Coordinates of C-alpha atoms in Angstrom, one line a residue:
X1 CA -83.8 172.7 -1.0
X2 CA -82.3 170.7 2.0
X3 CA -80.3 168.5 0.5
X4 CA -80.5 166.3 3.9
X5 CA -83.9 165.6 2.9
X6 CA -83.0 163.6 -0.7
X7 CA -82.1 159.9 -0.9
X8 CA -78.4 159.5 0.1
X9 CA -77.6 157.7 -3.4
X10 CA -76.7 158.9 -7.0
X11 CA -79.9 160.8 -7.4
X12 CA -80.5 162.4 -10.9
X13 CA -80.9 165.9 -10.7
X14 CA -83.9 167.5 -11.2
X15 CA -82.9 168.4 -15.1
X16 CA -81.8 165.0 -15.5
X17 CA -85.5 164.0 -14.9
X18 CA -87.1 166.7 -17.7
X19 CA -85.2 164.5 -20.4
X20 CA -87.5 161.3 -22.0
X21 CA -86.1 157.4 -21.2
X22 CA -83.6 157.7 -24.9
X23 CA -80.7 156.2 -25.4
X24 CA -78.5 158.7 -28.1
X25 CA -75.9 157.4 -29.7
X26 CA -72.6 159.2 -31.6
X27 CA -70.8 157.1 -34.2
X28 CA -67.6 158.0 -34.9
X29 CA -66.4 156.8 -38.1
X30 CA -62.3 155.7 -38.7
X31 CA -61.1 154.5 -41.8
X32 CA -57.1 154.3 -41.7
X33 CA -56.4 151.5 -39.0
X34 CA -54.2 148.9 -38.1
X35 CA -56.6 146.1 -37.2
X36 CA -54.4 143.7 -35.1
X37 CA -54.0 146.6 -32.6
X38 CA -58.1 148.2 -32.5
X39 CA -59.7 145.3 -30.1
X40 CA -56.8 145.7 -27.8
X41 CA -56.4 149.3 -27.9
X42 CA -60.5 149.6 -27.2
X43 CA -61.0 146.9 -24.7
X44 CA -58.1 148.2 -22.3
X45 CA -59.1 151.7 -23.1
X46 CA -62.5 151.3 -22.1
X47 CA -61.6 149.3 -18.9
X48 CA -59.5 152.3 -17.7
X49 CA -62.3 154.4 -18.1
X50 CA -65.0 152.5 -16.6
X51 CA -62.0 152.3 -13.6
X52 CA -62.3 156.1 -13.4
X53 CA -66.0 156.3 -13.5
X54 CA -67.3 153.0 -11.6
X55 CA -70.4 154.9 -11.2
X56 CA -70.9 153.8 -15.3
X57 CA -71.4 150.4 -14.4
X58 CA -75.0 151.2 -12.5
X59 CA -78.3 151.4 -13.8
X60 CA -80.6 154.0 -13.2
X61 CA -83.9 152.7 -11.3
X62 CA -86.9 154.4 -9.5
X63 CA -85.8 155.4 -5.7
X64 CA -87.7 153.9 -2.7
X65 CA -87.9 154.9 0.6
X66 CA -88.8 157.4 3.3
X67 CA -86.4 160.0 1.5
X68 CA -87.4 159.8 -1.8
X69 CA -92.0 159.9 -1.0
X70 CA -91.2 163.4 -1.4
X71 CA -91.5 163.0 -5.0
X72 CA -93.4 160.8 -7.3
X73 CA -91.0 159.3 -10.1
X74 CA -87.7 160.7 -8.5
X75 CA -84.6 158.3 -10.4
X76 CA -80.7 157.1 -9.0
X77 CA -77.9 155.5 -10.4
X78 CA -78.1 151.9 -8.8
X79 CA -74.3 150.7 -8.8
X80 CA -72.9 147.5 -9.8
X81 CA -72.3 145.7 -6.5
X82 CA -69.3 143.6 -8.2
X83 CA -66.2 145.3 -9.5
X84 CA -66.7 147.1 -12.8
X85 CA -63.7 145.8 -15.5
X86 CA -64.9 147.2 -18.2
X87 CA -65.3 143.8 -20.2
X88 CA -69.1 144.0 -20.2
X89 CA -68.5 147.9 -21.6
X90 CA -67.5 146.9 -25.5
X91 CA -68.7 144.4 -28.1
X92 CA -67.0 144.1 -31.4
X93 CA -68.8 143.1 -34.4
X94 CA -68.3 142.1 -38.1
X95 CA -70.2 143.6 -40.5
X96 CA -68.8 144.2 -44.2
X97 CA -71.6 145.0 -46.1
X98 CA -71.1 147.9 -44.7
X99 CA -68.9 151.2 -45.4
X100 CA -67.5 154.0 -43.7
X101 CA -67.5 155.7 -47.3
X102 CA -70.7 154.7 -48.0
X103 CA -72.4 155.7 -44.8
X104 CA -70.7 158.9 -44.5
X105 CA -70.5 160.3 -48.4
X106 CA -74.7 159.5 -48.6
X107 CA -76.7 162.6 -49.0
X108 CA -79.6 161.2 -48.2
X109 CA -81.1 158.4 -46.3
X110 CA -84.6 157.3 -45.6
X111 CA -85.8 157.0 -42.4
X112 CA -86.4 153.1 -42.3
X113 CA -83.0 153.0 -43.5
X114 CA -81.8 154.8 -41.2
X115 CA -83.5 153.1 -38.0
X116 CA -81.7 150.0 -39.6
X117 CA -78.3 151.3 -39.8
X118 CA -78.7 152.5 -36.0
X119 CA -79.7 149.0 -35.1
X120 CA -76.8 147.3 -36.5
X121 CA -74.2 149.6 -35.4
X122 CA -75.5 151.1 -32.0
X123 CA -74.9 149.2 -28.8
X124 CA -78.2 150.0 -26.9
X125 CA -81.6 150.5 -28.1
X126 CA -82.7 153.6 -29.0
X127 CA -85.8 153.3 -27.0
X128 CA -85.2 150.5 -24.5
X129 CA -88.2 148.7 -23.3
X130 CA -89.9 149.3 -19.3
X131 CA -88.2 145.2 -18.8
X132 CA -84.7 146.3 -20.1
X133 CA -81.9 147.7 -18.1
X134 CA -81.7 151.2 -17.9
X135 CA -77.8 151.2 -18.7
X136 CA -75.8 154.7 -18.8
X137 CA -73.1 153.8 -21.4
X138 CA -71.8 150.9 -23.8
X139 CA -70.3 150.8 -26.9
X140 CA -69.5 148.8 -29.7
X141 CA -66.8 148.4 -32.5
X142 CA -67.9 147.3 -35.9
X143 CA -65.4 146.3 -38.3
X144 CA -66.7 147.2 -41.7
X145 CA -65.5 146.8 -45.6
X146 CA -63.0 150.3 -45.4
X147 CA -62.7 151.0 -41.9
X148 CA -64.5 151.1 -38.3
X149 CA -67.5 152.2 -36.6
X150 CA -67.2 153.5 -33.1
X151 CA -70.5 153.8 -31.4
X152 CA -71.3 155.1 -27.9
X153 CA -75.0 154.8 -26.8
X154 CA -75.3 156.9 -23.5
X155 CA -78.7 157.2 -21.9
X156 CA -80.2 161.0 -22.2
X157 CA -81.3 160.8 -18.8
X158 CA -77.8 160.6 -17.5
X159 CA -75.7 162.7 -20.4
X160 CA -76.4 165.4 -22.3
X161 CA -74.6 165.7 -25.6
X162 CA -71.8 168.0 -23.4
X163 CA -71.6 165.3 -21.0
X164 CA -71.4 162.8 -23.7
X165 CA -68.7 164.2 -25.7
X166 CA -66.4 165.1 -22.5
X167 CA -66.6 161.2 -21.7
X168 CA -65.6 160.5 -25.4
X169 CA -63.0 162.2 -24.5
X170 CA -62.0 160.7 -21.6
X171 CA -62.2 157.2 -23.5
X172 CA -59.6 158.9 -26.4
X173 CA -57.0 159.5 -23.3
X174 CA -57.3 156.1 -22.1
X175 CA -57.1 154.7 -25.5
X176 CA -54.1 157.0 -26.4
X177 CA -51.7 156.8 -23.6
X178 CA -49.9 153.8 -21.3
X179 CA -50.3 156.2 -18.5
X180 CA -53.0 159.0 -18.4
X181 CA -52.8 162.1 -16.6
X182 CA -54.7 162.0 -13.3
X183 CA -57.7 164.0 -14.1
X184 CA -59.6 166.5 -11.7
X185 CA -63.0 166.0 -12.8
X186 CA -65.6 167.3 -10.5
X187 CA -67.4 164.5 -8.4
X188 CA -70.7 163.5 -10.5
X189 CA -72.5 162.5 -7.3
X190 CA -71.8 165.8 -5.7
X191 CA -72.6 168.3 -8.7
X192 CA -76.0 166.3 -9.4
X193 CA -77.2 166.9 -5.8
X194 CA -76.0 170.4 -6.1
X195 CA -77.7 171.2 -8.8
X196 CA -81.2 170.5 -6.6
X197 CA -80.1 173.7 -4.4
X198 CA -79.5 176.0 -7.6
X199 CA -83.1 177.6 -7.2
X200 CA -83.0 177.9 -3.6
X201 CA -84.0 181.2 -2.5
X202 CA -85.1 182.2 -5.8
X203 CA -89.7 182.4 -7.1
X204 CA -89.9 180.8 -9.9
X205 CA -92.7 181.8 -12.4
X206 CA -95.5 180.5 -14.4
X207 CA -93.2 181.1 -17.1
X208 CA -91.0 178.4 -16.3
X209 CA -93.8 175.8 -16.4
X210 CA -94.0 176.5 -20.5
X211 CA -91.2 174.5 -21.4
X212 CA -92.3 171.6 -19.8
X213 CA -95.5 168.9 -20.3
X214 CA -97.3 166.2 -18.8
X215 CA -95.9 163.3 -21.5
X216 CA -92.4 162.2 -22.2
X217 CA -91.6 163.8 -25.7
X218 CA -91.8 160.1 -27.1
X219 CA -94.8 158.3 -25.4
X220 CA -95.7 154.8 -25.1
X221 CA -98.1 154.0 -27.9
X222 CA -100.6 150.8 -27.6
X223 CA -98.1 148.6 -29.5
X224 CA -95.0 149.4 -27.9
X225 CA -91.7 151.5 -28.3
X226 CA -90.5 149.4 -31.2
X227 CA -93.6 150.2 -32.8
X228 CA -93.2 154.1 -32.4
X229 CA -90.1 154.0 -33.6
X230 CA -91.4 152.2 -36.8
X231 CA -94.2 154.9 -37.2
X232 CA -91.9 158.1 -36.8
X233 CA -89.5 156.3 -39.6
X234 CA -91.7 155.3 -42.3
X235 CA -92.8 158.5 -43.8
X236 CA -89.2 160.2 -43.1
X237 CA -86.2 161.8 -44.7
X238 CA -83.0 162.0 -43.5
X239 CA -80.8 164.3 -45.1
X240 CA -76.9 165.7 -44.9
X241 CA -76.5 169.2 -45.9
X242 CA -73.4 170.9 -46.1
X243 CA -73.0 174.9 -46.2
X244 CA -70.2 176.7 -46.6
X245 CA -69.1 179.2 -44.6
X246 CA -68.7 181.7 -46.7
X247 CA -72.8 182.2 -47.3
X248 CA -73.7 182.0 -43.3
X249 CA -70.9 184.6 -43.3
X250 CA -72.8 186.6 -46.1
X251 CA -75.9 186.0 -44.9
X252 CA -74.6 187.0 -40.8
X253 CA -73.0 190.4 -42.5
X254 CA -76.5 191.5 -44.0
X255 CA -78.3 190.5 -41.3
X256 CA -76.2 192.4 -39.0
X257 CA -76.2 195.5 -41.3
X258 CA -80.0 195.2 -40.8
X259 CA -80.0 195.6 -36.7
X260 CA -77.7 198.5 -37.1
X261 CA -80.4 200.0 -39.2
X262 CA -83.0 199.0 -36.1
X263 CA -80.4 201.2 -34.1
X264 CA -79.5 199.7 -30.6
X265 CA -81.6 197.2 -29.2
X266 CA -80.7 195.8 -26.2
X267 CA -82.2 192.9 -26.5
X268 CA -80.3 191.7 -29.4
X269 CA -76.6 192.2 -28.2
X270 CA -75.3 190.6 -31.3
X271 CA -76.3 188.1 -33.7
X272 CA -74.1 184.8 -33.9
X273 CA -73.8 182.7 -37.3
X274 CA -75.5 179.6 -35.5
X275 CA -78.6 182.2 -35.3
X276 CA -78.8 183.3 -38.7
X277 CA -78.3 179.7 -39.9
X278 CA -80.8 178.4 -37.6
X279 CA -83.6 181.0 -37.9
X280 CA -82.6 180.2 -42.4
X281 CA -83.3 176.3 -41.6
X282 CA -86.5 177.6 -39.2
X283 CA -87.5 179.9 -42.1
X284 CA -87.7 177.4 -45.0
X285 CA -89.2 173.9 -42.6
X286 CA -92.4 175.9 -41.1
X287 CA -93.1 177.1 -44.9
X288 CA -92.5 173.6 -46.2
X289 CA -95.3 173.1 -43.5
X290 CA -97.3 175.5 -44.6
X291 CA -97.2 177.9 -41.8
X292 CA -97.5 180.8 -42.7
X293 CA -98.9 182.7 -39.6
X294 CA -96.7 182.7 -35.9
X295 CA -95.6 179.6 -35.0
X296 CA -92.7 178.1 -32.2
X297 CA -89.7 175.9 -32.8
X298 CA -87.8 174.2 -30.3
X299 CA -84.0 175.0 -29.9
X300 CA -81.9 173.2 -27.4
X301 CA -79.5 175.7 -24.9
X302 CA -76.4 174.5 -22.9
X303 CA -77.2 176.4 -19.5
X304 CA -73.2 175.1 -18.8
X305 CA -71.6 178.7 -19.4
X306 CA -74.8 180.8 -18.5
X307 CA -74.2 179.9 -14.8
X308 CA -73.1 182.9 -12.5
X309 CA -70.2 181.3 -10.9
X310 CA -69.9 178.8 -14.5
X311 CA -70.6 175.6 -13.9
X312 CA -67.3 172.8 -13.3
X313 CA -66.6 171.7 -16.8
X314 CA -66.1 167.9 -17.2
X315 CA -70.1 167.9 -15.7
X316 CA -71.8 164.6 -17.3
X317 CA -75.4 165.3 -16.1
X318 CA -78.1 167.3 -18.4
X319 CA -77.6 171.0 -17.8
X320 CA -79.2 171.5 -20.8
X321 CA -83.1 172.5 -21.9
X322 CA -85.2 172.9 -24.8
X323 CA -86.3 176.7 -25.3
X324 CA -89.3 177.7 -27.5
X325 CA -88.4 180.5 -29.4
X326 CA -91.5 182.2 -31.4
X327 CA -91.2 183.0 -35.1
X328 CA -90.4 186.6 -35.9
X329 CA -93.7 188.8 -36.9
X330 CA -93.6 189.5 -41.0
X331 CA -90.6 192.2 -42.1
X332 CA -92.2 195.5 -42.0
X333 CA -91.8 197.8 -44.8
X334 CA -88.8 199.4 -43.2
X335 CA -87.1 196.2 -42.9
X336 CA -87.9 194.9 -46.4
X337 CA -86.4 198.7 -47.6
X338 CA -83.2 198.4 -45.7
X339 CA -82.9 194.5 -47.0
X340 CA -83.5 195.8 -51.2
X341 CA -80.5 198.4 -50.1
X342 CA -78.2 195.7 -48.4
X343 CA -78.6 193.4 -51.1
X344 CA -78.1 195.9 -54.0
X345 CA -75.2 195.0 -56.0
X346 CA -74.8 191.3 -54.5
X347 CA -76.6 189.1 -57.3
X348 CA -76.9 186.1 -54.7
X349 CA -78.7 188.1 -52.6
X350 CA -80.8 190.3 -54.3
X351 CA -83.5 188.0 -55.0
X352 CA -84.0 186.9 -51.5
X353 CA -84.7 190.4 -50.3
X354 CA -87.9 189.2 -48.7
X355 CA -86.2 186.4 -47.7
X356 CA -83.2 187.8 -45.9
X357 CA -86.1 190.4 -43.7
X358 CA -87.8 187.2 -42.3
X359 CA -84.5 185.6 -41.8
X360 CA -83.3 188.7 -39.5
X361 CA -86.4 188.7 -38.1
X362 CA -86.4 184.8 -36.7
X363 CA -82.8 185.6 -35.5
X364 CA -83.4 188.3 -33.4
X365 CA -86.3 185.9 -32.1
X366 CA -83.6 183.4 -31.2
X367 CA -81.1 185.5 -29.7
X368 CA -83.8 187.4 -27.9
X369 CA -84.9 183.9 -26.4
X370 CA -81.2 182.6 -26.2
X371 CA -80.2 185.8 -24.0
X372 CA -83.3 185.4 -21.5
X373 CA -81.9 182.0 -19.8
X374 CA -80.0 183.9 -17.4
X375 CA -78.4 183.2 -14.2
X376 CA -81.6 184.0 -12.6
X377 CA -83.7 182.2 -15.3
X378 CA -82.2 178.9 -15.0
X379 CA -81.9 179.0 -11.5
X380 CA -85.7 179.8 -11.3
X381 CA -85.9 176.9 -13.2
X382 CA -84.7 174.6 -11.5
X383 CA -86.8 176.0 -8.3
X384 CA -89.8 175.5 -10.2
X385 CA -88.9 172.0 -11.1
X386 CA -88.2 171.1 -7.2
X387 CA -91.4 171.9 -6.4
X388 CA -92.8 169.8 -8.5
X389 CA -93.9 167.1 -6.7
X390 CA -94.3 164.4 -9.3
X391 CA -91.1 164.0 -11.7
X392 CA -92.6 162.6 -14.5
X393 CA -94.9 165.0 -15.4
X394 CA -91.7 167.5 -16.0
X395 CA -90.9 166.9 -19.7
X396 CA -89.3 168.1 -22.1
X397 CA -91.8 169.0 -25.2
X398 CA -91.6 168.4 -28.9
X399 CA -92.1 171.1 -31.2
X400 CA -93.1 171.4 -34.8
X401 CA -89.6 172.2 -35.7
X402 CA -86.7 171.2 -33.2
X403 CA -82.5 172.2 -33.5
X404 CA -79.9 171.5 -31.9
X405 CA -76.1 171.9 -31.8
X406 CA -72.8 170.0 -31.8
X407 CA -71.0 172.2 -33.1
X408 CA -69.1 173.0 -30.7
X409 CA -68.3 169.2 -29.7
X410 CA -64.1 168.9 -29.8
X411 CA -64.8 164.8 -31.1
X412 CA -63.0 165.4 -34.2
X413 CA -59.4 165.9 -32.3
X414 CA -59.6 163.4 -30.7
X415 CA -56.6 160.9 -30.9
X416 CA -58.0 157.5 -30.2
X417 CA -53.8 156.0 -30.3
X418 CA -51.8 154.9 -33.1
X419 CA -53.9 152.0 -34.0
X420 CA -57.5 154.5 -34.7
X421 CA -56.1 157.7 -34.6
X422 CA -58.5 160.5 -35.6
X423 CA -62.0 159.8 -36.6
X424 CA -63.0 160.6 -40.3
X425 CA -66.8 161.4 -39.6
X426 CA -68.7 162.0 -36.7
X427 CA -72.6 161.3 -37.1
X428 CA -76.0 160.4 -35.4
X429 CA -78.5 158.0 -36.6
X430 CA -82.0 157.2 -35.9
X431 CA -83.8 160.5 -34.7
X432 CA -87.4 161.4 -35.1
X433 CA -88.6 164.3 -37.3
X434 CA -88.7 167.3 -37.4
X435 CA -85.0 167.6 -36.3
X436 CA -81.8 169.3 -37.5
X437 CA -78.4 168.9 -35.9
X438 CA -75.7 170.8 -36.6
X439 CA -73.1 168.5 -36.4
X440 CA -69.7 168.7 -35.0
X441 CA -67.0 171.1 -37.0
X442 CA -64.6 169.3 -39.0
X443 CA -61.5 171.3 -39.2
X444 CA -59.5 171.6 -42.6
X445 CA -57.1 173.6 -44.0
X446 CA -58.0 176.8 -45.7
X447 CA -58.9 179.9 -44.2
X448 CA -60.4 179.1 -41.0
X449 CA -64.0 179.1 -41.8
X450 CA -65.2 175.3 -42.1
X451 CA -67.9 174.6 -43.3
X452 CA -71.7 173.8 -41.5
X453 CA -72.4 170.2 -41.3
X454 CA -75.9 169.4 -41.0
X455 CA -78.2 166.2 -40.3
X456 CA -82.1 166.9 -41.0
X457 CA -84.7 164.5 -39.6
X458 CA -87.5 165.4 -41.9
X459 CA -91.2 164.2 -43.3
X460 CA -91.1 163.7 -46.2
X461 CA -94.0 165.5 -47.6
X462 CA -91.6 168.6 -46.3
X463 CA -88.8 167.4 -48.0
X464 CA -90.1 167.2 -51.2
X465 CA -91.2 170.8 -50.5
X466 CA -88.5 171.9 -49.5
X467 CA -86.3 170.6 -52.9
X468 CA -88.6 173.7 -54.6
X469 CA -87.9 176.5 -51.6
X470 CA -84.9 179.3 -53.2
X471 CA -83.6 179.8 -49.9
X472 CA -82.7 175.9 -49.0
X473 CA -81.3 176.1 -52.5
X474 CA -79.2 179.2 -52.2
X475 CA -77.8 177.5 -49.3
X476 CA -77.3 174.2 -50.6
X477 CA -75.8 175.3 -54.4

C-alpha cells in the first residue's frame, strides 16, 4: 500500500495488530552475584538502553486522525514527550521467601501457583486492564534467598519472542561494558511501516483469512481480565519436562528411515528434531483429550528468515504467526510395516511401533505446513491483512493444542557484567493451557547434543492422563 496514506507516527504493523493486548514476560534466573554491584550495574544498564531506544519510553494508543479513518482499531507508539532516563525502566524488590533453586529445580507447578509467582516477580500485568498504560517494556530485579530474578515484561503487541530476546541482548551489552559498540540496528519506525508494503502487488487468498478470527485469543469476560486469568489457572498444570537428546535423536533417525521408505516427497524436504518432538508432544495431548479422529494444533513460525531478501535482523516488531497444522491421517498398513522393521532389534522402540507411525505422520503434517509460509505466503499475508479494514477483528486464534519455540533464543550467553554474569535458568510463567514451550537451549559440556527443555501449560484432567500415556513416559524416563 501507499505508505503516504498511514499516520506519520510509530504505527504498528499490520502483524503487530494480529497479536492479543498481553504482556509476556522472560525471567532470567542468576544465582552467583555480588550484590553491592547488581542495582548499579542494572539501573545504568538499563538507562543506556532506553538512551538507544527512546522509542521504549511510549505507549501504544489507538491512532486518530484523517490518516488513520482508513482503518478501524489501527495502533502507534505514542512517545514520552520528556526525556526518557531510564529510571522509570527498573524496580528492585526483596523477596526471600523465594528461591532461584526452588523455582527452577520444581517439576511441577499448579497453575494458581504459578499466576502468583508471575505476579510477584513480573514487572507488568500479564493482562493489563483497558484504564492502564499500554507500556512496551519494564523490568524488575528481585533479590531472593540464593540469588536474583531478572524479569522483562514486553508487550506482545510490540515484541515478539525474537524481538524480545534481541533487546535482552542489547540490555546484557549495556550492563557488560563501560563503552558499547555503536550498534547498526535497523530503524524500528521504518521496518514497521515497511512491513505494510510487503503484500503489495501480490492476491491474497481465502486461505489467508484461516489463521485469523473475529476475538482476541483471550477475550474480555463479564468480570474482567483478572478474572479470566483466575479461570484459565484454577484447573491447570504446569509442568517442566526435560528430554534428552539422545531419544529426539532416536526418535528423528526412525522417523526419517520412514520417509525414505515413502520415497521422495517433495513436500517433506526433511524432517527437523523440533518436528518430531513436537508432532510426539502433539501426539500424546490430543489423546489425553480424547481425540481420536482429525483434529488441528496451533504452532507458532518466525516468518524472520522465510523472507526473500531475509528480513534485517535486530527487527523488534511481531514477524511471527500462528500456523494450524492438521493432525496426520492414521499410519496405514505400509507405514505401521516399515515402523515393526525400523524398530526391530531396538527394545525402546519396539513397543511403540504404532506409536512411532502416527508420530511420522504428524511430522510430515508440520513440516508440510512449516514449508508452505513462503516468500509469497507471507507476503500474501500481509496483503490480505491490509485490506482488512477493521484491525481488531485480525486475531490470532487459539487452538486445542498450541507450541511454540525458544529454542533457538541465544539468552543463556548472555554476560550481564561481572557483578550477574550468566543466568542459571531461563523461564516463563503465567500462560494459559493448552501450551508447550520449548524453552531456550542450555549449553553444557558433553557431546554437543543438549538436552530439550520444555514448559507445558496443561488441564489438568490431561495431565493426569497423560501420567498413564507410554509415549510421554518413554520420553520422560
Amino acid at each position: 500500500m501507499a505508505l503516504g496514506a498511514l499516520p506519520d507516527t510509530h504505527i504498528l504493523s499490520p502483524i503487530d495488530h494480529t497479536f492479543p493486548e498481553v504482556n509476556t514476560c522472560y525471567y532470567l534466573y542468576f544465582q552467583r552475584i555480588r550484590h553491592g554491584d547488581v542495582q548499579l550495574t542494572l539501573q545504568r544498564g538499563v538507562e543506556r538502553l532506553v538512551r538507544r531506544y527512546p522509542f521504549l519510553a511510549g505507549e501504544i494508543v489507538d491512532s486518530k486522525g484523517s490518516k488513520a479513518a482508513r482503518y478501524s482499531g489501527l495502533r502507534h507508539v505514542q512517545e514520552s514527550v520528556s526525556a526518557a532516563n531510564g529510571c522509570s525502566f527498573i524496580e528492585f524488590r526483596q523477596d526471600f521467601s523465594l528461591s532461584v533453586k526452588a523455582i527452577t529445580e520444581a517439576t511441577t507447578r499448579s497453575g494458581p501457583e504459578d499466576l502468583l509467582l508471575a505476579r510477584k516477580l513480573s514487572p507488568l500485568p500479564l493482562l493489563p486492564e483497558a484504564s492502564q498504560r499500554k507500556c512496551l517494556v519494564r523490568f524488575r530485579a528481585t533479590t531472593v534467598s540464593d540469588g536474583l530474578v531478572l524479569a522483562m515484561g514486553f508487550s506482545h503487541s510490540f515484541f515478539d519472542a525474537n524481538g524480545a530476546a534481541h533487546l535482552l541482548e542489547r540490555l546484557a551489552e549495556c550492563c557488560g561494558d563501560d563503552s558499547p559498540e555503536p550498534w547498526n540496528d535497523p530503524d524500528d519506525q521504518s521496518l514497521r511501516r515497511t512491513v505494510w508494503g510487503l503484500g503489495d502487488g501480490i492476491v491474497s487468498s481465502r486461505k489467508h483469512a484461516e489463521h485469523f478470527g473475529p476475538l482476541p485469543a483471550l477475550a474480555k469476560p463479564p468480570g474482567g481480565q483478572v478474572s479470566l486469568l483466575e479461570a484459565l489457572t484454577v484447573n491447570t498444570m504446569v509442568c517442566r519436562w526435560k528430554v534428552s537428546a539422545a531419544k529426539v535423536e532416536m526418535l528423528k533417525r526412525a522417523c526419517i528411515r520412514l520417509l525414505s521408505y515413502q520415497g521422495n516427497d517433495a513436500r517433506i524436504p526433511y524432517l527437523s528434531s523440533l518436528d518430531v518432538l513436537t508432532s510426539c508432544l502433539s501426539t500424546c495431548l490430543q489423546r489425553s483429550k480424547g481425540i481420536a479422529g482429525p483434529s488441528k494444533a496451533g504452532i507458532s513460525i518466525n516468518l524472520r528468515g522465510r523472507l526473500n531478501p531475509t528480513w534485517p535482523s535486530g527487527y523488534l516488531g511481531n514477524l511471527a504467526t500462528y500456523a494450524t497444522v492438521p493432525s496426520g491421517s492414521a499410519p496405514t498398513q505400509q507405514e505401521l510395516r516399515a515402523a515393526k522393521q525400523i524398530t526391530y532389534g531396538l527394545p525402546r522402540l519396539s513397543s511403540l511401533t504404532p506409536d512411532l507411525a502416527q508420530v511420522y505422520r504428524n511430522a510430515c503434517s508440520l513440516r508440510e505446513t512449516i514449508s508452505s509460509f513462503d516468500d509469497q505466503f507471507i507476503r500474501g499475508l500481509v496483503s490480505w491483512l491490509v485490506s482488512q479494514p477493521d484491525l481488531t477483528k485480525v486475531n490470532i486464534q487459539p487452538y486445542v493444542v498450541n507450541f511454540t519455540s525458544w529454542r533457538h533464543l541465544n539468552l543463556y550467553d548472555l554476560e550481564f557484567g561481572p557483578s550477574l554474569r550468566r543466568p542459571c535458568h531461563v523461564l516463563t510463567h503465567g500462560m494459559p493451557p493448552t501450551l508447550c514451550l520449548v524453552m531456550p537451549e542450555k549449553k553444557v559440556a558433553g557431546d554437543g547434543r543438549n538436552d530439550w527443555d520444555i514448559v507445558s501449560y496443561l488441564d489438568m484432567d490431561d495431565y493426569l492422563r497423560l501420567n498413564e500415556d507410554d509415549l510421554i513416559r518413554f520420553l520422560l524416563e
